[in-house]
């Protein structure tokens, strides 16, 4: 059986990276008939301090972002993690399966904890075991993510393999990361060697899903580039991280490939290409931000969608957590 699961943290707002690396691809795969489960991972968000009112709002806004991006809560399951207790239950079991050394190797842990690991929360360290629980609680087989989450999905595979081996069962499937498209790693607009991130101190480094047309245009106009014209083939982008990033964004927004984009714009200067990119970005993103704002006017409707999604998620999760605890030997 083929089942998709993915999650997004309701911490800070959504960026163009989240849209191209995740949401847009979720919407595209919706009509394949595969069961898809998408989670607002509020329990992951609190691994670093979140102001409670901001977390509530960000969770609703994220749900609005899913729907505005074209994910239909009837076809897919949309819910927030903390409403399905199985995530925490299975994460505990996986905390006891995973090894400290596995967690220590995670690049996101090293980046986020920084030099002062002693002062990071225990939850931040254990985070990948919770993510494994998210995926395996539904016996998901495919996990669409951006490139930055690949290592965590690989760790999920290791946890599934070790659990099955330790208990002598063939219970958890070994899930595959699905990392596809022209923009699996959208970079900062200010520095082509850094990921576009909601936590970047400079707002000019990212495009937020809630940015208006003027903000989008001004961020793209000021985006770092080099003085050369655009090449006519992808090889010409080697060593030109900022140029490559803008071309990849253009390709992903227009549902084509980098080669196709360069066939059209090769030879042009950035002074010509940037306005094309910003028109495209505004055309694609504005309707989404308008719809998000409209949905946010009615928070109780969003809460009802999340509650209904959680109910459907629990139907799948309950037999899996029950069976897991039984395999472990816990009296039921
Ligand atoms: P998060 O919330 O940081 O990001 C959500 C999704 O957006 C992708 N993404 C990007 N893709 C391309 N370029 C970027 N600059 C960029 N920034 C973010 C991420 O790869 C991700 O797909 N740990 C996860 C959330 C999570 C999860 C899960 C994902 C929790 N449980 C289970 C999949 C399955 C995270 O922090 O994503």
Coordinates of C-alpha atoms and ligand atoms in Angstrom, one line a residue, residues 5-9 15 17-18 21-22 41 44 108 127 131 134-135 143-149 152 183-187 195-196 198, ligand 1:
X5 CA 2.7 11.6 5.2
X6 CA 4.3 15.0 5.7
X7 CA 4.5 17.7 8.3
X8 CA 5.2 21.4 8.6
X9 CA 6.0 23.3 11.8
X15 CA 8.1 30.9 3.3
X17 CA 10.8 27.5 0.5
X18 CA 7.9 25.7 2.3
X21 CA 9.6 22.4 -1.3
X22 CA 6.4 21.1 0.3
X41 CA 3.5 19.6 13.9
X44 CA 7.8 19.8 17.1
X108 CA 19.8 20.2 12.1
X127 CA 13.0 15.7 17.7
X131 CA 9.3 12.8 13.4
X134 CA 4.7 10.9 12.9
X135 CA 5.5 8.9 9.8
X143 CA 7.4 11.3 2.7
X144 CA 7.5 14.3 0.4
X145 CA 9.9 16.9 1.9
X146 CA 12.6 19.5 0.9
X147 CA 16.2 18.4 0.9
X148 CA 16.9 19.6 4.4
X149 CA 14.6 16.9 5.9
X152 CA 15.6 12.9 9.3
X183 CA 13.2 23.8 -6.0
X184 CA 13.9 21.1 -3.3
X185 CA 16.3 23.5 -1.6
X186 CA 15.3 27.2 -2.0
X187 CA 18.2 29.4 -0.9
X195 CA 18.8 27.9 3.0
X196 CA 15.8 30.3 2.8
X198 CA 11.8 31.6 8.5
Ligands
LIG1 P1 9.8 22.6 8.3 O1 8.6 23.0 9.1 O2 11.1 23.2 8.6 O3 9.5 22.7 6.8 C1 8.3 22.2 6.2 C2 8.7 21.6 4.8 O4 9.2 22.7 3.9 C3 10.5 22.2 3.4 N1 11.4 23.4 3.3 C4 12.0 23.7 2.2 N2 12.1 23.2 1.0 C5 12.8 23.8 0.1 N3 13.6 24.9 0.3 C6 13.6 25.5 1.5 N4 14.3 26.6 1.8 C7 12.8 24.9 2.6 N5 12.6 25.2 3.9 C8 11.7 24.3 4.3 C9 11.0 21.2 4.4 O5 11.9 20.4 3.8 C10 9.7 20.5 4.8 O6 9.4 19.5 3.8 N6 10.9 18.3 10.7 C11 10.0 18.9 9.7 C12 8.6 18.7 10.0 C13 8.1 17.4 10.2 C14 7.9 16.3 9.2 C15 7.4 15.2 9.9 C16 8.1 16.3 7.8 C17 7.8 16.8 11.4 N7 7.4 15.6 11.2 C18 7.2 14.0 9.3 C19 7.8 15.1 7.2 C20 7.4 14.0 7.9 C21 10.3 20.4 9.6 O7 10.9 21.0 10.5 O8 9.9 21.0 8.4

